[in-house]
mmCIF file with all atom_site columns, C-alpha atoms in Angstrom:
data_model
loop_
_atom_site.group_PDB
_atom_site.id
_atom_site.type_symbol
_atom_site.label_atom_id
_atom_site.label_alt_id
_atom_site.label_comp_id
_atom_site.label_asym_id
_atom_site.label_entity_id
_atom_site.label_seq_id
_atom_site.pdbx_PDB_ins_code
_atom_site.Cartn_x
_atom_site.Cartn_y
_atom_site.Cartn_z
_atom_site.occupancy
_atom_site.B_iso_or_equiv
_atom_site.pdbx_formal_charge
_atom_site.auth_seq_id
_atom_site.auth_comp_id
_atom_site.auth_asym_id
_atom_site.auth_atom_id
_atom_site.pdbx_PDB_model_num
ATOM 1   C CA . MET A 1 1   ? -43.071 2.643   -29.804 1.00 55.00 ? 24  MET A CA 1
ATOM 2   C CA . LEU A 1 2   ? -45.089 5.091   -27.793 1.00 66.00 ? 25  LEU A CA 1
ATOM 3   C CA . LEU A 1 3   ? -46.643 4.352   -24.418 1.00 70.00 ? 26  LEU A CA 1
ATOM 4   C CA . THR A 1 4   ? -49.314 6.980   -24.865 1.00 73.00 ? 27  THR A CA 1
ATOM 5   C CA . SER A 1 5   ? -50.628 9.001   -27.768 1.00 77.00 ? 28  SER A CA 1
ATOM 6   C CA . SER A 1 6   ? -48.492 12.004  -26.799 1.00 84.00 ? 29  SER A CA 1
ATOM 7   C CA . TRP A 1 7   ? -44.687 12.106  -27.056 1.00 84.00 ? 30  TRP A CA 1
ATOM 8   C CA . LEU A 1 8   ? -44.624 14.640  -24.200 1.00 87.00 ? 31  LEU A CA 1
ATOM 9   C CA . ALA A 1 9   ? -46.455 12.236  -21.885 1.00 86.00 ? 32  ALA A CA 1
ATOM 10  C CA . ASP A 1 10  ? -44.053 9.446   -22.916 1.00 87.00 ? 33  ASP A CA 1
ATOM 11  C CA . LEU A 1 11  ? -41.059 11.672  -22.183 1.00 90.00 ? 34  LEU A CA 1
ATOM 12  C CA . LEU A 1 12  ? -42.529 12.578  -18.803 1.00 91.00 ? 35  LEU A CA 1
ATOM 13  C CA . ILE A 1 13  ? -43.116 8.904   -17.942 1.00 91.00 ? 36  ILE A CA 1
ATOM 14  C CA . VAL A 1 14  ? -39.533 8.000   -18.933 1.00 91.00 ? 37  VAL A CA 1
ATOM 15  C CA . LEU A 1 15  ? -38.076 10.907  -16.903 1.00 95.00 ? 38  LEU A CA 1
ATOM 16  C CA . ILE A 1 16  ? -40.159 10.024  -13.837 1.00 95.00 ? 39  ILE A CA 1
ATOM 17  C CA . THR A 1 17  ? -39.127 6.361   -14.133 1.00 95.00 ? 40  THR A CA 1
ATOM 18  C CA . ILE A 1 18  ? -35.431 7.250   -14.479 1.00 96.00 ? 41  ILE A CA 1
ATOM 19  C CA . SER A 1 19  ? -35.679 9.667   -11.535 1.00 95.00 ? 42  SER A CA 1
ATOM 20  C CA . PHE A 1 20  ? -37.399 7.054   -9.381  1.00 95.00 ? 43  PHE A CA 1
ATOM 21  C CA . LEU A 1 21  ? -34.881 4.332   -10.242 1.00 95.00 ? 44  LEU A CA 1
ATOM 22  C CA . THR A 1 22  ? -31.959 6.714   -9.595  1.00 94.00 ? 45  THR A CA 1
ATOM 23  C CA . TYR A 1 23  ? -33.445 7.679   -6.227  1.00 93.00 ? 46  TYR A CA 1
ATOM 24  C CA . LYS A 1 24  ? -33.971 4.018   -5.268  1.00 93.00 ? 47  LYS A CA 1
ATOM 25  C CA . TYR A 1 25  ? -30.410 3.174   -6.319  1.00 92.00 ? 48  TYR A CA 1
ATOM 26  C CA . TYR A 1 26  ? -28.838 5.966   -4.252  1.00 90.00 ? 49  TYR A CA 1
ATOM 27  C CA . THR A 1 27  ? -30.965 5.209   -1.188  1.00 91.00 ? 50  THR A CA 1
ATOM 28  C CA . ARG A 1 28  ? -30.665 1.406   -1.300  1.00 92.00 ? 51  ARG A CA 1
ATOM 29  C CA . ASN A 1 29  ? -28.251 1.308   1.670   1.00 92.00 ? 52  ASN A CA 1
ATOM 30  C CA . PHE A 1 30  ? -30.017 3.888   3.838   1.00 94.00 ? 53  PHE A CA 1
ATOM 31  C CA . TYR A 1 31  ? -31.667 1.252   6.047   1.00 93.00 ? 54  TYR A CA 1
ATOM 32  C CA . VAL A 1 32  ? -28.556 -0.809  6.818   1.00 95.00 ? 55  VAL A CA 1
ATOM 33  C CA . PHE A 1 33  ? -28.003 0.822   10.234  1.00 96.00 ? 56  PHE A CA 1
ATOM 34  C CA . THR A 1 34  ? -31.691 0.835   11.149  1.00 95.00 ? 57  THR A CA 1
ATOM 35  C CA . LYS A 1 35  ? -31.927 -2.918  10.489  1.00 96.00 ? 58  LYS A CA 1
ATOM 36  C CA . ARG A 1 36  ? -28.921 -3.539  12.751  1.00 96.00 ? 59  ARG A CA 1
ATOM 37  C CA . GLY A 1 37  ? -29.967 -1.153  15.522  1.00 96.00 ? 60  GLY A CA 1
ATOM 38  C CA . VAL A 1 38  ? -26.996 1.198   15.028  1.00 96.00 ? 61  VAL A CA 1
ATOM 39  C CA . LYS A 1 39  ? -27.556 4.850   15.916  1.00 95.00 ? 62  LYS A CA 1
ATOM 40  C CA . HIS A 1 40  ? -27.091 7.187   12.964  1.00 95.00 ? 63  HIS A CA 1
ATOM 41  C CA . ILE A 1 41  ? -28.269 10.462  11.470  1.00 91.00 ? 64  ILE A CA 1
ATOM 42  C CA . LYS A 1 42  ? -30.928 10.143  8.819   1.00 93.00 ? 65  LYS A CA 1
ATOM 43  C CA . PRO A 1 43  ? -29.087 10.589  5.496   1.00 94.00 ? 66  PRO A CA 1
ATOM 44  C CA . THR A 1 44  ? -30.043 12.932  2.684   1.00 92.00 ? 67  THR A CA 1
ATOM 45  C CA . PRO A 1 45  ? -30.566 11.257  -0.705  1.00 90.00 ? 68  PRO A CA 1
ATOM 46  C CA . PHE A 1 46  ? -27.485 11.407  -2.966  1.00 89.00 ? 69  PHE A CA 1
ATOM 47  C CA . LEU A 1 47  ? -25.323 13.143  -0.294  1.00 91.00 ? 70  LEU A CA 1
ATOM 48  C CA . GLY A 1 48  ? -25.766 10.997  2.803   1.00 91.00 ? 71  GLY A CA 1
ATOM 49  C CA . ASN A 1 49  ? -24.480 12.895  5.858   1.00 93.00 ? 72  ASN A CA 1
ATOM 50  C CA . PHE A 1 50  ? -21.607 14.438  3.911   1.00 91.00 ? 73  PHE A CA 1
ATOM 51  C CA . ALA A 1 51  ? -23.223 17.622  2.540   1.00 92.00 ? 74  ALA A CA 1
ATOM 52  C CA . SER A 1 52  ? -21.551 20.065  4.946   1.00 92.00 ? 75  SER A CA 1
ATOM 53  C CA . VAL A 1 53  ? -18.102 18.734  4.018   1.00 91.00 ? 76  VAL A CA 1
ATOM 54  C CA . LEU A 1 54  ? -18.900 18.498  0.319   1.00 89.00 ? 77  LEU A CA 1
ATOM 55  C CA . PHE A 1 55  ? -20.011 22.146  0.201   1.00 92.00 ? 78  PHE A CA 1
ATOM 56  C CA . PHE A 1 56  ? -17.019 23.317  2.289   1.00 92.00 ? 79  PHE A CA 1
ATOM 57  C CA . LYS A 1 57  ? -19.082 24.383  5.302   1.00 93.00 ? 80  LYS A CA 1
ATOM 58  C CA . GLU A 1 58  ? -16.854 22.321  7.592   1.00 93.00 ? 81  GLU A CA 1
ATOM 59  C CA . HIS A 1 59  ? -13.650 20.300  7.394   1.00 91.00 ? 82  HIS A CA 1
ATOM 60  C CA . THR A 1 60  ? -13.813 16.495  7.535   1.00 89.00 ? 83  THR A CA 1
ATOM 61  C CA . GLY A 1 61  ? -12.157 16.519  10.971  1.00 88.00 ? 84  GLY A CA 1
ATOM 62  C CA . GLU A 1 62  ? -14.672 19.047  12.321  1.00 92.00 ? 85  GLU A CA 1
ATOM 63  C CA . TRP A 1 63  ? -17.526 17.024  10.861  1.00 92.00 ? 86  TRP A CA 1
ATOM 64  C CA . LEU A 1 64  ? -16.318 13.813  12.502  1.00 90.00 ? 87  LEU A CA 1
ATOM 65  C CA . MET A 1 65  ? -15.717 15.589  15.836  1.00 92.00 ? 88  MET A CA 1
ATOM 66  C CA . LYS A 1 66  ? -19.257 17.010  15.740  1.00 94.00 ? 89  LYS A CA 1
ATOM 67  C CA . LEU A 1 67  ? -20.670 13.542  15.084  1.00 93.00 ? 90  LEU A CA 1
ATOM 68  C CA . HIS A 1 68  ? -18.433 12.061  17.782  1.00 92.00 ? 91  HIS A CA 1
ATOM 69  C CA . ARG A 1 69  ? -19.868 14.513  20.333  1.00 94.00 ? 92  ARG A CA 1
ATOM 70  C CA . GLU A 1 70  ? -23.417 14.006  19.110  1.00 94.00 ? 93  GLU A CA 1
ATOM 71  C CA . PHE A 1 71  ? -23.127 10.242  19.647  1.00 95.00 ? 94  PHE A CA 1
ATOM 72  C CA . ASP A 1 72  ? -21.303 10.560  22.963  1.00 92.00 ? 95  ASP A CA 1
ATOM 73  C CA . ASP A 1 73  ? -23.366 7.836   24.649  1.00 93.00 ? 96  ASP A CA 1
ATOM 74  C CA . VAL A 1 74  ? -22.634 4.962   22.231  1.00 96.00 ? 97  VAL A CA 1
ATOM 75  C CA . PRO A 1 75  ? -19.488 2.918   21.444  1.00 96.00 ? 98  PRO A CA 1
ATOM 76  C CA . TYR A 1 76  ? -20.060 3.260   17.674  1.00 96.00 ? 99  TYR A CA 1
ATOM 77  C CA . PHE A 1 77  ? -22.377 5.007   15.234  1.00 96.00 ? 100 PHE A CA 1
ATOM 78  C CA . GLY A 1 78  ? -23.144 5.028   11.536  1.00 95.00 ? 101 GLY A CA 1
ATOM 79  C CA . VAL A 1 79  ? -22.632 7.691   8.885   1.00 94.00 ? 102 VAL A CA 1
ATOM 80  C CA . PHE A 1 80  ? -23.236 7.830   5.162   1.00 94.00 ? 103 PHE A CA 1
ATOM 81  C CA . ILE A 1 81  ? -20.777 9.340   2.731   1.00 92.00 ? 104 ILE A CA 1
ATOM 82  C CA . PHE A 1 82  ? -22.975 9.695   -0.303  1.00 91.00 ? 105 PHE A CA 1
ATOM 83  C CA . ASP A 1 83  ? -24.745 6.310   -0.443  1.00 90.00 ? 106 ASP A CA 1
ATOM 84  C CA . VAL A 1 84  ? -22.015 4.267   1.277   1.00 91.00 ? 107 VAL A CA 1
ATOM 85  C CA . PRO A 1 85  ? -22.518 3.349   4.958   1.00 93.00 ? 108 PRO A CA 1
ATOM 86  C CA . TYR A 1 86  ? -19.540 3.639   7.327   1.00 91.00 ? 109 TYR A CA 1
ATOM 87  C CA . LEU A 1 87  ? -19.364 2.434   10.905  1.00 92.00 ? 110 LEU A CA 1
ATOM 88  C CA . VAL A 1 88  ? -17.395 4.843   13.125  1.00 93.00 ? 111 VAL A CA 1
ATOM 89  C CA . ILE A 1 89  ? -15.998 3.039   16.159  1.00 93.00 ? 112 ILE A CA 1
ATOM 90  C CA . LYS A 1 90  ? -15.292 5.019   19.338  1.00 93.00 ? 113 LYS A CA 1
ATOM 91  C CA . SER A 1 91  ? -14.815 2.325   21.963  1.00 93.00 ? 114 SER A CA 1
ATOM 92  C CA . PRO A 1 92  ? -11.130 1.594   22.674  1.00 92.00 ? 115 PRO A CA 1
ATOM 93  C CA . GLU A 1 93  ? -12.043 -1.996  23.557  1.00 93.00 ? 116 GLU A CA 1
ATOM 94  C CA . ILE A 1 94  ? -13.758 -2.596  20.199  1.00 93.00 ? 117 ILE A CA 1
ATOM 95  C CA . ILE A 1 95  ? -10.881 -0.897  18.366  1.00 89.00 ? 118 ILE A CA 1
ATOM 96  C CA . LYS A 1 96  ? -8.430  -3.141  20.220  1.00 87.00 ? 119 LYS A CA 1
ATOM 97  C CA . ASN A 1 97  ? -10.406 -6.237  19.198  1.00 88.00 ? 120 ASN A CA 1
ATOM 98  C CA . ILE A 1 98  ? -10.481 -5.115  15.562  1.00 84.00 ? 121 ILE A CA 1
ATOM 99  C CA . MET A 1 99  ? -6.790  -4.274  15.452  1.00 78.00 ? 122 MET A CA 1
ATOM 100 C CA . MET A 1 100 ? -5.557  -7.325  17.353  1.00 78.00 ? 123 MET A CA 1
ATOM 101 C CA . LYS A 1 101 ? -7.898  -10.311 17.618  1.00 83.00 ? 124 LYS A CA 1
ATOM 102 C CA . ASP A 1 102 ? -10.241 -9.852  14.667  1.00 83.00 ? 125 ASP A CA 1
ATOM 103 C CA . PHE A 1 103 ? -7.972  -8.057  12.210  1.00 74.00 ? 126 PHE A CA 1
ATOM 104 C CA . ASN A 1 104 ? -8.386  -10.795 9.569   1.00 74.00 ? 127 ASN A CA 1
ATOM 105 C CA . HIS A 1 105 ? -12.005 -9.700  9.138   1.00 78.00 ? 128 HIS A CA 1
ATOM 106 C CA . PHE A 1 106 ? -11.089 -6.026  8.644   1.00 74.00 ? 129 PHE A CA 1
ATOM 107 C CA . MET A 1 107 ? -8.382  -6.155  5.970   1.00 68.00 ? 130 MET A CA 1
ATOM 108 C CA . ASP A 1 108 ? -10.243 -4.249  3.250   1.00 68.00 ? 131 ASP A CA 1
ATOM 109 C CA . ARG A 1 109 ? -11.072 -0.649  3.951   1.00 63.00 ? 132 ARG A CA 1
ATOM 110 C CA . THR A 1 110 ? -12.151 2.131   1.643   1.00 61.00 ? 133 THR A CA 1
ATOM 111 C CA . SER A 1 111 ? -9.352  4.450   0.676   1.00 56.00 ? 134 SER A CA 1
ATOM 112 C CA . ALA A 1 112 ? -9.231  7.680   -1.272  1.00 52.00 ? 135 ALA A CA 1
ATOM 113 C CA . VAL A 1 113 ? -5.641  7.116   -2.358  1.00 53.00 ? 136 VAL A CA 1
ATOM 114 C CA . SER A 1 114 ? -5.048  6.020   -5.911  1.00 55.00 ? 137 SER A CA 1
ATOM 115 C CA . ASN A 1 115 ? -2.756  3.085   -6.618  1.00 57.00 ? 138 ASN A CA 1
ATOM 116 C CA . TYR A 1 116 ? -0.833  5.454   -8.863  1.00 55.00 ? 139 TYR A CA 1
ATOM 117 C CA . ASP A 1 117 ? 0.372   7.560   -5.928  1.00 66.00 ? 140 ASP A CA 1
ATOM 118 C CA . GLU A 1 118 ? 3.798   5.997   -5.476  1.00 71.00 ? 141 GLU A CA 1
ATOM 119 C CA . ILE A 1 119 ? 4.399   7.404   -2.006  1.00 69.00 ? 142 ILE A CA 1
ATOM 120 C CA . GLN A 1 120 ? 1.083   6.755   -0.303  1.00 69.00 ? 143 GLN A CA 1
ATOM 121 C CA . LYS A 1 121 ? 0.183   3.430   -1.885  1.00 70.00 ? 144 LYS A CA 1
ATOM 122 C CA . ASN A 1 122 ? 2.812   1.722   0.281   1.00 72.00 ? 145 ASN A CA 1
ATOM 123 C CA . ALA A 1 123 ? 1.535   3.215   3.538   1.00 74.00 ? 146 ALA A CA 1
ATOM 124 C CA . MET A 1 124 ? -0.225  0.653   5.727   1.00 73.00 ? 147 MET A CA 1
ATOM 125 C CA . PHE A 1 125 ? -3.306  2.865   6.138   1.00 70.00 ? 148 PHE A CA 1
ATOM 126 C CA . PHE A 1 126 ? -3.982  2.702   2.402   1.00 72.00 ? 149 PHE A CA 1
ATOM 127 C CA . GLN A 1 127 ? -3.186  -0.960  1.768   1.00 76.00 ? 150 GLN A CA 1
ATOM 128 C CA . LYS A 1 128 ? -5.787  -3.677  1.407   1.00 76.00 ? 151 LYS A CA 1
ATOM 129 C CA . GLY A 1 129 ? -6.044  -7.431  1.612   1.00 76.00 ? 152 GLY A CA 1
ATOM 130 C CA . GLU A 1 130 ? -2.956  -9.604  1.742   1.00 80.00 ? 153 GLU A CA 1
ATOM 131 C CA . GLU A 1 131 ? -0.624  -6.650  1.252   1.00 80.00 ? 154 GLU A CA 1
ATOM 132 C CA . TRP A 1 132 ? -2.041  -5.009  4.405   1.00 76.00 ? 155 TRP A CA 1
ATOM 133 C CA . LYS A 1 133 ? -1.866  -8.297  6.303   1.00 78.00 ? 156 LYS A CA 1
ATOM 134 C CA . ALA A 1 134 ? 1.822   -8.773  5.434   1.00 82.00 ? 157 ALA A CA 1
ATOM 135 C CA . THR A 1 135 ? 2.736   -5.217  6.462   1.00 81.00 ? 158 THR A CA 1
ATOM 136 C CA . ARG A 1 136 ? 0.754   -5.538  9.677   1.00 78.00 ? 159 ARG A CA 1
ATOM 137 C CA . SER A 1 137 ? 2.522   -8.757  10.663  1.00 81.00 ? 160 SER A CA 1
ATOM 138 C CA . LYS A 1 138 ? 5.914   -7.063  10.152  1.00 82.00 ? 161 LYS A CA 1
ATOM 139 C CA . LEU A 1 139 ? 4.941   -4.062  12.273  1.00 80.00 ? 162 LEU A CA 1
ATOM 140 C CA . THR A 1 140 ? 3.260   -6.013  15.077  1.00 79.00 ? 163 THR A CA 1
ATOM 141 C CA . SER A 1 141 ? 6.578   -7.050  16.583  1.00 77.00 ? 164 SER A CA 1
ATOM 142 C CA . VAL A 1 142 ? 7.876   -3.477  16.431  1.00 77.00 ? 165 VAL A CA 1
ATOM 143 C CA . PHE A 1 143 ? 4.918   -1.878  18.197  1.00 78.00 ? 166 PHE A CA 1
ATOM 144 C CA . THR A 1 144 ? 4.430   -3.989  21.311  1.00 81.00 ? 167 THR A CA 1
ATOM 145 C CA . SER A 1 145 ? 2.527   -2.432  24.206  1.00 82.00 ? 168 SER A CA 1
ATOM 146 C CA . GLY A 1 146 ? 5.771   -1.981  26.171  1.00 85.00 ? 169 GLY A CA 1
ATOM 147 C CA . ARG A 1 147 ? 7.447   -0.159  23.300  1.00 84.00 ? 170 ARG A CA 1
ATOM 148 C CA . LEU A 1 148 ? 4.408   2.040   22.736  1.00 84.00 ? 171 LEU A CA 1
ATOM 149 C CA . LYS A 1 149 ? 4.360   2.985   26.420  1.00 88.00 ? 172 LYS A CA 1
ATOM 150 C CA . ALA A 1 150 ? 8.043   3.900   26.187  1.00 86.00 ? 173 ALA A CA 1
ATOM 151 C CA . MET A 1 151 ? 7.445   5.989   23.040  1.00 89.00 ? 174 MET A CA 1
ATOM 152 C CA . PHE A 1 152 ? 4.541   7.988   24.434  1.00 89.00 ? 175 PHE A CA 1
ATOM 153 C CA . PRO A 1 153 ? 6.563   10.388  26.646  1.00 91.00 ? 176 PRO A CA 1
ATOM 154 C CA . ILE A 1 154 ? 8.995   11.035  23.778  1.00 91.00 ? 177 ILE A CA 1
ATOM 155 C CA . LEU A 1 155 ? 6.177   11.798  21.339  1.00 92.00 ? 178 LEU A CA 1
ATOM 156 C CA . THR A 1 156 ? 4.425   13.983  23.910  1.00 93.00 ? 179 THR A CA 1
ATOM 157 C CA . LYS A 1 157 ? 7.593   15.978  24.610  1.00 93.00 ? 180 LYS A CA 1
ATOM 158 C CA . ASN A 1 158 ? 8.284   16.465  20.896  1.00 93.00 ? 181 ASN A CA 1
ATOM 159 C CA . GLY A 1 159 ? 4.678   17.529  20.325  1.00 94.00 ? 182 GLY A CA 1
ATOM 160 C CA . VAL A 1 160 ? 4.970   20.180  23.037  1.00 95.00 ? 183 VAL A CA 1
ATOM 161 C CA . LYS A 1 161 ? 8.272   21.395  21.547  1.00 94.00 ? 184 LYS A CA 1
ATOM 162 C CA . LEU A 1 162 ? 6.676   21.622  18.093  1.00 94.00 ? 185 LEU A CA 1
ATOM 163 C CA . THR A 1 163 ? 3.737   23.604  19.472  1.00 94.00 ? 186 THR A CA 1
ATOM 164 C CA . GLU A 1 164 ? 6.113   26.021  21.214  1.00 95.00 ? 187 GLU A CA 1
ATOM 165 C CA . TYR A 1 165 ? 8.133   26.406  18.006  1.00 92.00 ? 188 TYR A CA 1
ATOM 166 C CA . ILE A 1 166 ? 5.012   27.220  15.976  1.00 93.00 ? 189 ILE A CA 1
ATOM 167 C CA . LYS A 1 167 ? 3.820   29.774  18.547  1.00 94.00 ? 190 LYS A CA 1
ATOM 168 C CA . ALA A 1 168 ? 7.257   31.415  18.737  1.00 94.00 ? 191 ALA A CA 1
ATOM 169 C CA . THR A 1 169 ? 7.805   31.656  14.976  1.00 92.00 ? 192 THR A CA 1
ATOM 170 C CA . PRO A 1 170 ? 6.496   34.891  13.466  1.00 91.00 ? 193 PRO A CA 1
ATOM 171 C CA . GLY A 1 171 ? 5.192   34.816  9.929   1.00 90.00 ? 194 GLY A CA 1
ATOM 172 C CA . PRO A 1 172 ? 4.807   31.847  7.596   1.00 91.00 ? 195 PRO A CA 1
ATOM 173 C CA . ILE A 1 173 ? 6.348   28.477  8.366   1.00 91.00 ? 196 ILE A CA 1
ATOM 174 C CA . GLU A 1 174 ? 7.708   26.087  5.749   1.00 92.00 ? 197 GLU A CA 1
ATOM 175 C CA . LEU A 1 175 ? 5.324   23.250  6.607   1.00 91.00 ? 198 LEU A CA 1
ATOM 176 C CA . GLU A 1 176 ? 6.923   20.518  4.504   1.00 92.00 ? 199 GLU A CA 1
ATOM 177 C CA . ASP A 1 177 ? 10.369  21.032  6.026   1.00 92.00 ? 200 ASP A CA 1
ATOM 178 C CA . MET A 1 178 ? 9.002   21.368  9.564   1.00 93.00 ? 201 MET A CA 1
ATOM 179 C CA . SER A 1 179 ? 6.872   18.221  9.207   1.00 93.00 ? 202 SER A CA 1
ATOM 180 C CA . ALA A 1 180 ? 9.756   16.202  7.772   1.00 93.00 ? 203 ALA A CA 1
ATOM 181 C CA . ARG A 1 181 ? 12.045  17.266  10.624  1.00 93.00 ? 204 ARG A CA 1
ATOM 182 C CA . TYR A 1 182 ? 9.361   16.529  13.224  1.00 94.00 ? 205 TYR A CA 1
ATOM 183 C CA . VAL A 1 183 ? 8.688   13.037  11.875  1.00 93.00 ? 206 VAL A CA 1
ATOM 184 C CA . ALA A 1 184 ? 12.393  12.239  11.495  1.00 93.00 ? 207 ALA A CA 1
ATOM 185 C CA . ASP A 1 185 ? 13.071  13.464  15.036  1.00 92.00 ? 208 ASP A CA 1
ATOM 186 C CA . ASN A 1 186 ? 10.254  11.322  16.449  1.00 91.00 ? 209 ASN A CA 1
ATOM 187 C CA . ILE A 1 187 ? 11.368  8.228   14.568  1.00 89.00 ? 210 ILE A CA 1
ATOM 188 C CA . GLY A 1 188 ? 14.989  8.708   15.571  1.00 89.00 ? 211 GLY A CA 1
ATOM 189 C CA . ARG A 1 189 ? 14.227  9.333   19.239  1.00 88.00 ? 212 ARG A CA 1
ATOM 190 C CA . CYS A 1 190 ? 11.730  6.483   19.504  1.00 85.00 ? 213 CYS A CA 1
ATOM 191 C CA . TYR A 1 191 ? 14.088  4.080   17.760  1.00 79.00 ? 214 TYR A CA 1
ATOM 192 C CA . SER A 1 192 ? 17.082  4.987   19.899  1.00 78.00 ? 215 SER A CA 1
ATOM 193 C CA . GLY A 1 193 ? 15.069  5.742   23.040  1.00 68.00 ? 216 GLY A CA 1
ATOM 194 C CA . GLY A 1 194 ? 16.939  9.031   23.292  1.00 61.00 ? 217 GLY A CA 1
ATOM 195 C CA . THR A 1 195 ? 15.714  12.331  24.629  1.00 52.00 ? 218 THR A CA 1
ATOM 196 C CA . SER A 1 196 ? 17.080  15.844  24.522  1.00 50.00 ? 219 SER A CA 1
#
């Protein structure tokens, strides 16, 4: 059934309608931060604020650092990765509340790791729901504020030693081996409280 007497006009109407509906779908969340009074950069349709990372103009870390500096005056700000809104929290006090008092409300986070990745799927940062809650409760007793304060000088010293090693080593470095040794050294020293 034709809408008009011309098939070309019908095709044009269908294409315009599909384009409009696609645009509305991908911009449906773009007002979530405005409605809540959260500072954010106006997103681009389909890409959000993620275009520079998507097109390899900057690394994700550089992008986040740039945004962090741009929103220096606020405790949190909003960004869009494609059409999905994300709240980036900068305030240590708010982070503390989320991680300690209100953690039950923040169990499900978006993750890029597939459940088929056997190594990373068990890491706490990539878990969700009850699995995350169970892991968190096990680790809470291990990482008390006193223990973290005791670990900090050890981690700082090992970080300085790693930096010196990298600067002193000419040529390529076997990153996997170096990283494994660094992590194992930190875990061992923090667990035993030893220094060298």
